[in-house]
Short mmCIF file of N, CA and C in Angstrom, two decimals:
data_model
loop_
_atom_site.label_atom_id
_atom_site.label_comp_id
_atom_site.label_asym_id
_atom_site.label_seq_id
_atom_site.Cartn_x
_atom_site.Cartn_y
_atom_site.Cartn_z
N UNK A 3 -14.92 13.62 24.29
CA UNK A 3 -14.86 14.33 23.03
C UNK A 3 -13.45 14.24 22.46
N UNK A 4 -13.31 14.09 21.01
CA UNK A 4 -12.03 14.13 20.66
C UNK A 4 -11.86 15.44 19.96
N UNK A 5 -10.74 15.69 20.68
CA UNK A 5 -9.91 17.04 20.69
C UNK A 5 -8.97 16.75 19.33
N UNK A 6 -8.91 18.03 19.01
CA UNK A 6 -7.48 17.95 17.55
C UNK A 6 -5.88 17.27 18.58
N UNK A 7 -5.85 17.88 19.53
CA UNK A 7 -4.46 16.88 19.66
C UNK A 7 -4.27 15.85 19.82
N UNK A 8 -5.77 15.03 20.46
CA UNK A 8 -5.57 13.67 20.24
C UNK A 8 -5.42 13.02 19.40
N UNK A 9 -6.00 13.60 18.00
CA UNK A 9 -5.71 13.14 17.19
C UNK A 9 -4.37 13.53 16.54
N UNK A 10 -4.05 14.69 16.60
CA UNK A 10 -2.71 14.58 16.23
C UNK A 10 -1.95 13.39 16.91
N UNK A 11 -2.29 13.14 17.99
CA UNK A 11 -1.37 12.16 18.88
C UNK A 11 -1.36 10.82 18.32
N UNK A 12 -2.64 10.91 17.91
CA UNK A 12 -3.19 9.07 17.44
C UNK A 12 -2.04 9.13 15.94
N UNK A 13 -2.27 10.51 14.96
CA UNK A 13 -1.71 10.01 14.12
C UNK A 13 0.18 10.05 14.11
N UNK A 14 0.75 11.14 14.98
CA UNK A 14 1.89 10.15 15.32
C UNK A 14 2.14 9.19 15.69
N UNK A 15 1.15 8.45 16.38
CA UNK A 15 1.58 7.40 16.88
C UNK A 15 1.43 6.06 15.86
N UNK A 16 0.56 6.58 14.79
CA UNK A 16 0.50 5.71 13.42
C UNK A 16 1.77 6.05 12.50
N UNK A 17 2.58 6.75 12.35
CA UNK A 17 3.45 7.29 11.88
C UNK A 17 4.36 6.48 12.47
N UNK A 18 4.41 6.12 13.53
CA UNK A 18 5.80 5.54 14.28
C UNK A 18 5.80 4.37 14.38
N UNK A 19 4.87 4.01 13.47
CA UNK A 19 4.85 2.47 13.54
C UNK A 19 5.12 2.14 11.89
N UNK A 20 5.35 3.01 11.17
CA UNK A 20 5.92 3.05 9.37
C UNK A 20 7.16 3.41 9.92
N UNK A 21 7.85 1.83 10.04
CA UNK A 21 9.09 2.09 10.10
C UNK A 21 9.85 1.55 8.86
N UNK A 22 9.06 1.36 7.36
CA UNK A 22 9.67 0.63 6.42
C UNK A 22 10.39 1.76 5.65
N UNK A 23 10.57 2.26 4.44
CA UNK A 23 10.99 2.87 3.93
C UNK A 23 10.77 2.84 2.43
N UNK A 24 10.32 3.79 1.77
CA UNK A 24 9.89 2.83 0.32
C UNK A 24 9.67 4.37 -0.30
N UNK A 25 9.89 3.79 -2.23
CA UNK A 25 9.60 4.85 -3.13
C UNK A 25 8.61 4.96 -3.87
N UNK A 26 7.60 5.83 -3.98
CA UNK A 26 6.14 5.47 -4.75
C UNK A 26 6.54 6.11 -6.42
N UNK A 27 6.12 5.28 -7.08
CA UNK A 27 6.51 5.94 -8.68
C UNK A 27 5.33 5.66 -9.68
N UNK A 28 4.97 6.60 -10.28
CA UNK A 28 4.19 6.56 -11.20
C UNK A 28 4.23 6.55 -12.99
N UNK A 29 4.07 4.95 -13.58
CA UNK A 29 4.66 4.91 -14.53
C UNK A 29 3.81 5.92 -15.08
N UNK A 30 4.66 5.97 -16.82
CA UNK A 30 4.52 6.99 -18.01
C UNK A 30 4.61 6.55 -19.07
N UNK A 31 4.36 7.36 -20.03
CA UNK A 31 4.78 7.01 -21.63
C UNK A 31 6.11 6.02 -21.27
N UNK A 32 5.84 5.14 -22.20
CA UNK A 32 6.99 4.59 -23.10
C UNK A 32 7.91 5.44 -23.80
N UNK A 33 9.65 4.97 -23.78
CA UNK A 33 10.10 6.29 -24.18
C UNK A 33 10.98 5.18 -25.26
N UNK A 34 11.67 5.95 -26.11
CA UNK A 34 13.00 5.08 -26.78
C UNK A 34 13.84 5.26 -26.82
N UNK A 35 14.91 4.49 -26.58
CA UNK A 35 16.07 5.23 -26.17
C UNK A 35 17.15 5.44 -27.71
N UNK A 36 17.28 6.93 -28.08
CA UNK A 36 17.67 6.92 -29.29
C UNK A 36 18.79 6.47 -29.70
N UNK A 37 19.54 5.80 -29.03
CA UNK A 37 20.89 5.22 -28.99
C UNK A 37 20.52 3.97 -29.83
N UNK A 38 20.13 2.71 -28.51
CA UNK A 38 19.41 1.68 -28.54
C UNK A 38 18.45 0.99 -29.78
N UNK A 39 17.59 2.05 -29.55
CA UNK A 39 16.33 1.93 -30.40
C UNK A 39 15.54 1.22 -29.31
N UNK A 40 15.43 0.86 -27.74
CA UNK A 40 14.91 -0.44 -27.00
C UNK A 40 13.63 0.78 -26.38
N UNK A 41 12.58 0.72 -26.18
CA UNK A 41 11.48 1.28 -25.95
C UNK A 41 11.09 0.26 -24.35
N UNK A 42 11.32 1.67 -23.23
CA UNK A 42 11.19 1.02 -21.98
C UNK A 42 10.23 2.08 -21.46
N UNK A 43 9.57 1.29 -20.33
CA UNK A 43 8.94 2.78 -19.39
C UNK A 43 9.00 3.70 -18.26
N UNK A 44 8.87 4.67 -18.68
CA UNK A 44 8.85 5.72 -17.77
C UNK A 44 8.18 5.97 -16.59
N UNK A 45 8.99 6.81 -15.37
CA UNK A 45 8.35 6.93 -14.46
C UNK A 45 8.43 7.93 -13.41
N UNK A 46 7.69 8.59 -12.76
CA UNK A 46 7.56 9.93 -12.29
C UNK A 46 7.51 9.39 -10.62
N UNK A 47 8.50 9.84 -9.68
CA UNK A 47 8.80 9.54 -8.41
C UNK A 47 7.47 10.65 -7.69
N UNK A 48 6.37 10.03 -6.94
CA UNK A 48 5.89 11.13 -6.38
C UNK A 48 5.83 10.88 -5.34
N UNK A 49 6.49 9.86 -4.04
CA UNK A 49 6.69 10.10 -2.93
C UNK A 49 8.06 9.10 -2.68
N UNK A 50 8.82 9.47 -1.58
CA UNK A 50 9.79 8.73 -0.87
C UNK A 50 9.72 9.25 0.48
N UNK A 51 9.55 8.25 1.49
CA UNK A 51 9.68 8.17 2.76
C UNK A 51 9.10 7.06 3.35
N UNK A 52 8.87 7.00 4.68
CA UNK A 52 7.84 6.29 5.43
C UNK A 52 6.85 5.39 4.70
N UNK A 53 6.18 4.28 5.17
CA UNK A 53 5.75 3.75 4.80
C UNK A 53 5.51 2.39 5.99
N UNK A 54 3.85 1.49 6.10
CA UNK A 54 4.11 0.19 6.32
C UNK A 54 3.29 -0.31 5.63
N UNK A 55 4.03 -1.84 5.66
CA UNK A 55 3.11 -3.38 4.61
C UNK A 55 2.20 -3.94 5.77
N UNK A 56 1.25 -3.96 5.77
CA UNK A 56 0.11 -4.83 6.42
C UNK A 56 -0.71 -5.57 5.86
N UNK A 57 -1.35 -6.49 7.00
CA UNK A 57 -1.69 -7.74 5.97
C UNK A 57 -2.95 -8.12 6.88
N UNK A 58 -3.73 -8.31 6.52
CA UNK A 58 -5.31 -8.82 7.32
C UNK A 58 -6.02 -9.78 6.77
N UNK A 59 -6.51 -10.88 7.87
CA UNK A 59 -7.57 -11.31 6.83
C UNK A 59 -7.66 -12.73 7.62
N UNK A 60 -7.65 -14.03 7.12
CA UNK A 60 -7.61 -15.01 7.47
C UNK A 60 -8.75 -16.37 7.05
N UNK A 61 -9.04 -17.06 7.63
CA UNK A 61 -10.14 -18.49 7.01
C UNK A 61 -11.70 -17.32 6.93
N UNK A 62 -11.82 -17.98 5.40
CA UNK A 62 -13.37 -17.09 5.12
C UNK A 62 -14.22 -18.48 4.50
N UNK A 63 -15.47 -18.41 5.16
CA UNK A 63 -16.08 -20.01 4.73
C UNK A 63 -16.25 -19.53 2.74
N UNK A 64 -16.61 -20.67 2.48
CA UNK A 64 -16.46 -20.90 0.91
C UNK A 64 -18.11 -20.57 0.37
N UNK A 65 -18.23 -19.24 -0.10
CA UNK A 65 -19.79 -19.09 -0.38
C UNK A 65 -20.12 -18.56 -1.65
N UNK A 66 -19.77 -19.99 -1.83
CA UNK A 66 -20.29 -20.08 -3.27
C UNK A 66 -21.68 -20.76 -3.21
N UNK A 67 -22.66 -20.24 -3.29
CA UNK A 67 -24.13 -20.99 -3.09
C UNK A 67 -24.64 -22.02 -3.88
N UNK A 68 -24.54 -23.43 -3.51
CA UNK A 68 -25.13 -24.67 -4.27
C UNK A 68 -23.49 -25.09 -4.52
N UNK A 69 -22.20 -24.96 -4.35
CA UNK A 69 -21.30 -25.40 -4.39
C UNK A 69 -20.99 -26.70 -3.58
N UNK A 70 -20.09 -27.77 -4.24
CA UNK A 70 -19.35 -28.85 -3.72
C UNK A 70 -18.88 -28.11 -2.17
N UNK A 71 -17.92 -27.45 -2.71
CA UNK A 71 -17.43 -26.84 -1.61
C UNK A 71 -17.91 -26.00 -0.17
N UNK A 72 -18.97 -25.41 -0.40
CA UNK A 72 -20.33 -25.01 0.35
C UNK A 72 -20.68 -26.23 1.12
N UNK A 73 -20.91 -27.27 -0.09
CA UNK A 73 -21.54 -28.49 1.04
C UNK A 73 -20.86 -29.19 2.10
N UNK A 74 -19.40 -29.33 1.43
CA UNK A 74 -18.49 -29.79 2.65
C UNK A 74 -18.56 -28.68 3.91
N UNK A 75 -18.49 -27.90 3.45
CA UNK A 75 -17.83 -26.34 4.59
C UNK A 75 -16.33 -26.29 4.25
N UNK A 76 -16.26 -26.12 3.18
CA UNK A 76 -14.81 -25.81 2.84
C UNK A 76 -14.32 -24.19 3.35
N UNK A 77 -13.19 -23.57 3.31
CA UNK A 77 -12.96 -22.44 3.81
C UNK A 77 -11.88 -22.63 3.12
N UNK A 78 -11.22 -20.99 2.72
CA UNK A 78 -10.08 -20.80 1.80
C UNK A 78 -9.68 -19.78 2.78
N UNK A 79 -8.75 -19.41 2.23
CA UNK A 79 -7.54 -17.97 3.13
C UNK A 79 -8.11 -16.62 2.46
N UNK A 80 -8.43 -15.72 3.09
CA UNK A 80 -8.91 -14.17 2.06
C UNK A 80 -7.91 -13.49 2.78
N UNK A 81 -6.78 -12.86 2.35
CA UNK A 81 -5.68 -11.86 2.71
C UNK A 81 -6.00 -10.73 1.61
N UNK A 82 -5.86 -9.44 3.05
CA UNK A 82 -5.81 -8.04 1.88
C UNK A 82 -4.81 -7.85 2.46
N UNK A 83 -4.06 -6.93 1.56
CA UNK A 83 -2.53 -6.25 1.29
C UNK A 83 -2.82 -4.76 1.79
N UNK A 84 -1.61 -4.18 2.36
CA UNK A 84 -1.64 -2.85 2.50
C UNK A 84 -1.08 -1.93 2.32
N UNK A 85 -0.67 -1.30 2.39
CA UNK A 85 0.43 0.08 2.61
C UNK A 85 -0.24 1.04 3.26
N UNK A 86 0.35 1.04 4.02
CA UNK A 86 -0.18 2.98 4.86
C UNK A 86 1.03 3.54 4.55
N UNK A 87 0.84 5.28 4.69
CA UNK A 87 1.53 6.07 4.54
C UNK A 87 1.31 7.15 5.23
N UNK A 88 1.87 8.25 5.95
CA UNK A 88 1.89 9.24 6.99
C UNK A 88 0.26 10.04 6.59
N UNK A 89 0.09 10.23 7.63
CA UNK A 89 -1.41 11.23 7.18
C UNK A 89 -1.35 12.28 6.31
N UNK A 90 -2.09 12.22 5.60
CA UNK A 90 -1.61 13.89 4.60
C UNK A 90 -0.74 13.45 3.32
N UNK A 91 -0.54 11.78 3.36
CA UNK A 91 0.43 12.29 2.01
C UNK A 91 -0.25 12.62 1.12
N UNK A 92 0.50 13.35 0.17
CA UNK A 92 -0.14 14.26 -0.92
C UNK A 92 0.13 13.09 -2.50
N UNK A 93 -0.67 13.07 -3.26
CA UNK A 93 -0.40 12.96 -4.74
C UNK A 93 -0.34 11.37 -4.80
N UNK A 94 -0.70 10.32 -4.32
CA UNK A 94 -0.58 9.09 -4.64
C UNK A 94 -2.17 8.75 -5.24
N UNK A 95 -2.12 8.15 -6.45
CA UNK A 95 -2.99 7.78 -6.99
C UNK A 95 -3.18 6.23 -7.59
N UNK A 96 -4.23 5.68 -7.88
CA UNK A 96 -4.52 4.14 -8.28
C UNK A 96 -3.99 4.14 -9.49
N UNK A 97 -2.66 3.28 -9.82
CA UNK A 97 -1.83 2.63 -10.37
C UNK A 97 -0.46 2.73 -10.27
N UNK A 98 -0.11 3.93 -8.84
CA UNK A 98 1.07 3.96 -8.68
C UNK A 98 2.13 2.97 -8.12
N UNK A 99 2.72 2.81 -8.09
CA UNK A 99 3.91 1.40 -7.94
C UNK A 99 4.95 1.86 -6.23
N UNK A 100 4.76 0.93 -5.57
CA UNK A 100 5.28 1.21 -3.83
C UNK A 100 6.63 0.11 -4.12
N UNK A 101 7.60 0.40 -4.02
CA UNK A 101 8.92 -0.47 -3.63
C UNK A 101 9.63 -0.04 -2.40
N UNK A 102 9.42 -0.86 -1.56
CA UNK A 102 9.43 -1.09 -0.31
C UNK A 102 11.32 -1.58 -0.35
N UNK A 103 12.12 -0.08 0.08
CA UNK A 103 13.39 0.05 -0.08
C UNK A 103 14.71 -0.11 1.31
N UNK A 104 13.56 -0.28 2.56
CA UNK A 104 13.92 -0.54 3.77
C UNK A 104 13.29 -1.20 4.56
N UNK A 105 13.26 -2.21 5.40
CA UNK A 105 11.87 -2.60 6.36
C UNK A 105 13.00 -3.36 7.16
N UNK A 106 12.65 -3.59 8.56
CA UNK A 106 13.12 -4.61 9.56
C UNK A 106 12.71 -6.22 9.26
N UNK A 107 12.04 -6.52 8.32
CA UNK A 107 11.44 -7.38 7.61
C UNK A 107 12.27 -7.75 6.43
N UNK A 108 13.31 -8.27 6.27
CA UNK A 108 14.07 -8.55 5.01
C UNK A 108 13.19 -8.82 4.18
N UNK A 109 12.49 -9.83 4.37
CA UNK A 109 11.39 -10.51 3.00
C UNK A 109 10.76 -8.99 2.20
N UNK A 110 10.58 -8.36 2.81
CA UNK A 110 9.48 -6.58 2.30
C UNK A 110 10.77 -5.97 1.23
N UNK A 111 11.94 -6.25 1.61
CA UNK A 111 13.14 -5.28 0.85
C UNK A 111 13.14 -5.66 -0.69
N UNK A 112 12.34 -4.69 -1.39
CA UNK A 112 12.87 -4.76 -2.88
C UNK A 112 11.03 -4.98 -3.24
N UNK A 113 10.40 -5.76 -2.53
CA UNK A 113 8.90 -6.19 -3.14
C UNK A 113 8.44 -4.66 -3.65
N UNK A 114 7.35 -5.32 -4.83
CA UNK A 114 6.58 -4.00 -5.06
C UNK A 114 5.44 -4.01 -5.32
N UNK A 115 4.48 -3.35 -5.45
CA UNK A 115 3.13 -3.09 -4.68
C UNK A 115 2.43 -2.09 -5.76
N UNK A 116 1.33 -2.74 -5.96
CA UNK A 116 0.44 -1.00 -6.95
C UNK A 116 -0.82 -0.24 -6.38
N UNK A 117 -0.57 0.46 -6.14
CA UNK A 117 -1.54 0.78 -5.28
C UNK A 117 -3.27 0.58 -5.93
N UNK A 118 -4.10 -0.02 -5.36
CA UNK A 118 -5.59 -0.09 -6.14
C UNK A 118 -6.52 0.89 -6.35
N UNK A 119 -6.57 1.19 -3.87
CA UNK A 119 -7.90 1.89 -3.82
C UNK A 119 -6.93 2.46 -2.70
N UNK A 120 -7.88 4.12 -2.34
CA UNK A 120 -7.37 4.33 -1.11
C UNK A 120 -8.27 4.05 0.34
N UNK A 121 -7.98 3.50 1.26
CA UNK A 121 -9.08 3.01 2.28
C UNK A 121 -8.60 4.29 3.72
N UNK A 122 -8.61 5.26 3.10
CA UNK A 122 -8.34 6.16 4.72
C UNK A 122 -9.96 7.14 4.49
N UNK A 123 -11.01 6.96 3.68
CA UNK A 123 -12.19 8.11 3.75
C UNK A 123 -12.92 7.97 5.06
N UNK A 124 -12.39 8.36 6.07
CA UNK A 124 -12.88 8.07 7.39
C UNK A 124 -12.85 9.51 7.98
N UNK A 125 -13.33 9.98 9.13
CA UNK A 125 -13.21 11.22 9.72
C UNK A 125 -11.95 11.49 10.59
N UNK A 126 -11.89 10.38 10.96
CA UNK A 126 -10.96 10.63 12.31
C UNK A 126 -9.40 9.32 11.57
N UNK A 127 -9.25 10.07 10.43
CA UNK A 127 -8.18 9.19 9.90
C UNK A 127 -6.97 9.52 10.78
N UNK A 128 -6.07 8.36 11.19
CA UNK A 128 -4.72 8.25 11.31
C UNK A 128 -3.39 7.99 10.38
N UNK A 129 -4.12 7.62 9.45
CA UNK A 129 -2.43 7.22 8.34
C UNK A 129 -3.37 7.48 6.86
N UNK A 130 -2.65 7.02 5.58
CA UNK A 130 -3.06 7.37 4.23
C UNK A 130 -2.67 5.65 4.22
N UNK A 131 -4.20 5.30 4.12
CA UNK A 131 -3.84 3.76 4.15
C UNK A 131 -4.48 3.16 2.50
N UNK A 132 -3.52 2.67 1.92
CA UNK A 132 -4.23 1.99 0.68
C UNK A 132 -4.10 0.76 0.29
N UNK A 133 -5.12 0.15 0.09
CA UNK A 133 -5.55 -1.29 -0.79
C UNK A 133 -4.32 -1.85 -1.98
N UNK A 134 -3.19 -2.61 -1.90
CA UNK A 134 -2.47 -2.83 -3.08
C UNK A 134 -2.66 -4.36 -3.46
N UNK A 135 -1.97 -4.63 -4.15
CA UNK A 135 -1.98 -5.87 -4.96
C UNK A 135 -0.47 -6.02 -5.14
N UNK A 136 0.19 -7.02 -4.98
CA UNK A 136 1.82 -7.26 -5.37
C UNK A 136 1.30 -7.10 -6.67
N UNK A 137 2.93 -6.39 -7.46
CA UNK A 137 2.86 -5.75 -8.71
C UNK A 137 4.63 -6.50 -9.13
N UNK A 138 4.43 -7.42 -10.58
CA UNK A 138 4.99 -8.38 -10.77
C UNK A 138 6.56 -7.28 -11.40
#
């Protein structure tokens, strides 16, 4: 049977593996700057801390039905993108923007990320894991 501390346990132990560091921001109105006159956008910080980039996926056959490619057995690459975030974070919603501001991973430092979908609706969740898309 799983007990609440195991799971507390499971989800520190998902926690300790977000060793990146990153700021979640949620753009806003367009503002202008009355100086300027240059109209840029706005944005509302609703999380900083913890964070990891994960990546899954690999050769998926080509099924497109009655396709060239079907007939050979072609296969392409299907990669999904990730971000988890500590269990419980509060207030992140689909279109918010992840810039990934620390990681042991140089390549991750500075990238940024929008968040899509959230994929933690599970019972026995360990992290606040969501679906992103690199965000240009």
């Amino acid at each position: 049977m799983l007990t609440a501390s195991v799971l507390e346990r499971a989800r520190e132990n998902a926690e300790s593996l977000m060793t990146d560091e990153c700021t979640v921001v949620r753009p806003g109105e367009a503002a202008t700057d009355p100086d300027t006159g240059e109209v840029k956008p706005t944005f509302t910080q609703v999380y900083a801390g913890h964070c990891k980039v994960q990546t899954s996926g690999g050769l998926a056959p080509e099924n497109t039905e009655g396709s060239a490619a079907q007939a050979m057995g072609a296969v392409s690459l299907v990669w999904s993108l990730y971000v988890h975030f500590p269990y419980g974070t509060p207030g992140l919603r689909a279109g918010d923007v992840v810039e990934v501001t620390e990681s042991a991973n140089p390549l991750l430092v500075d990238r940024r990320f929008r968040l899509v979908s959230p994929q933690s609706e599970k019972t026995h969740a360990t992290a606040c894991r969501w679906n992103v898309k690199e965000d240009s």
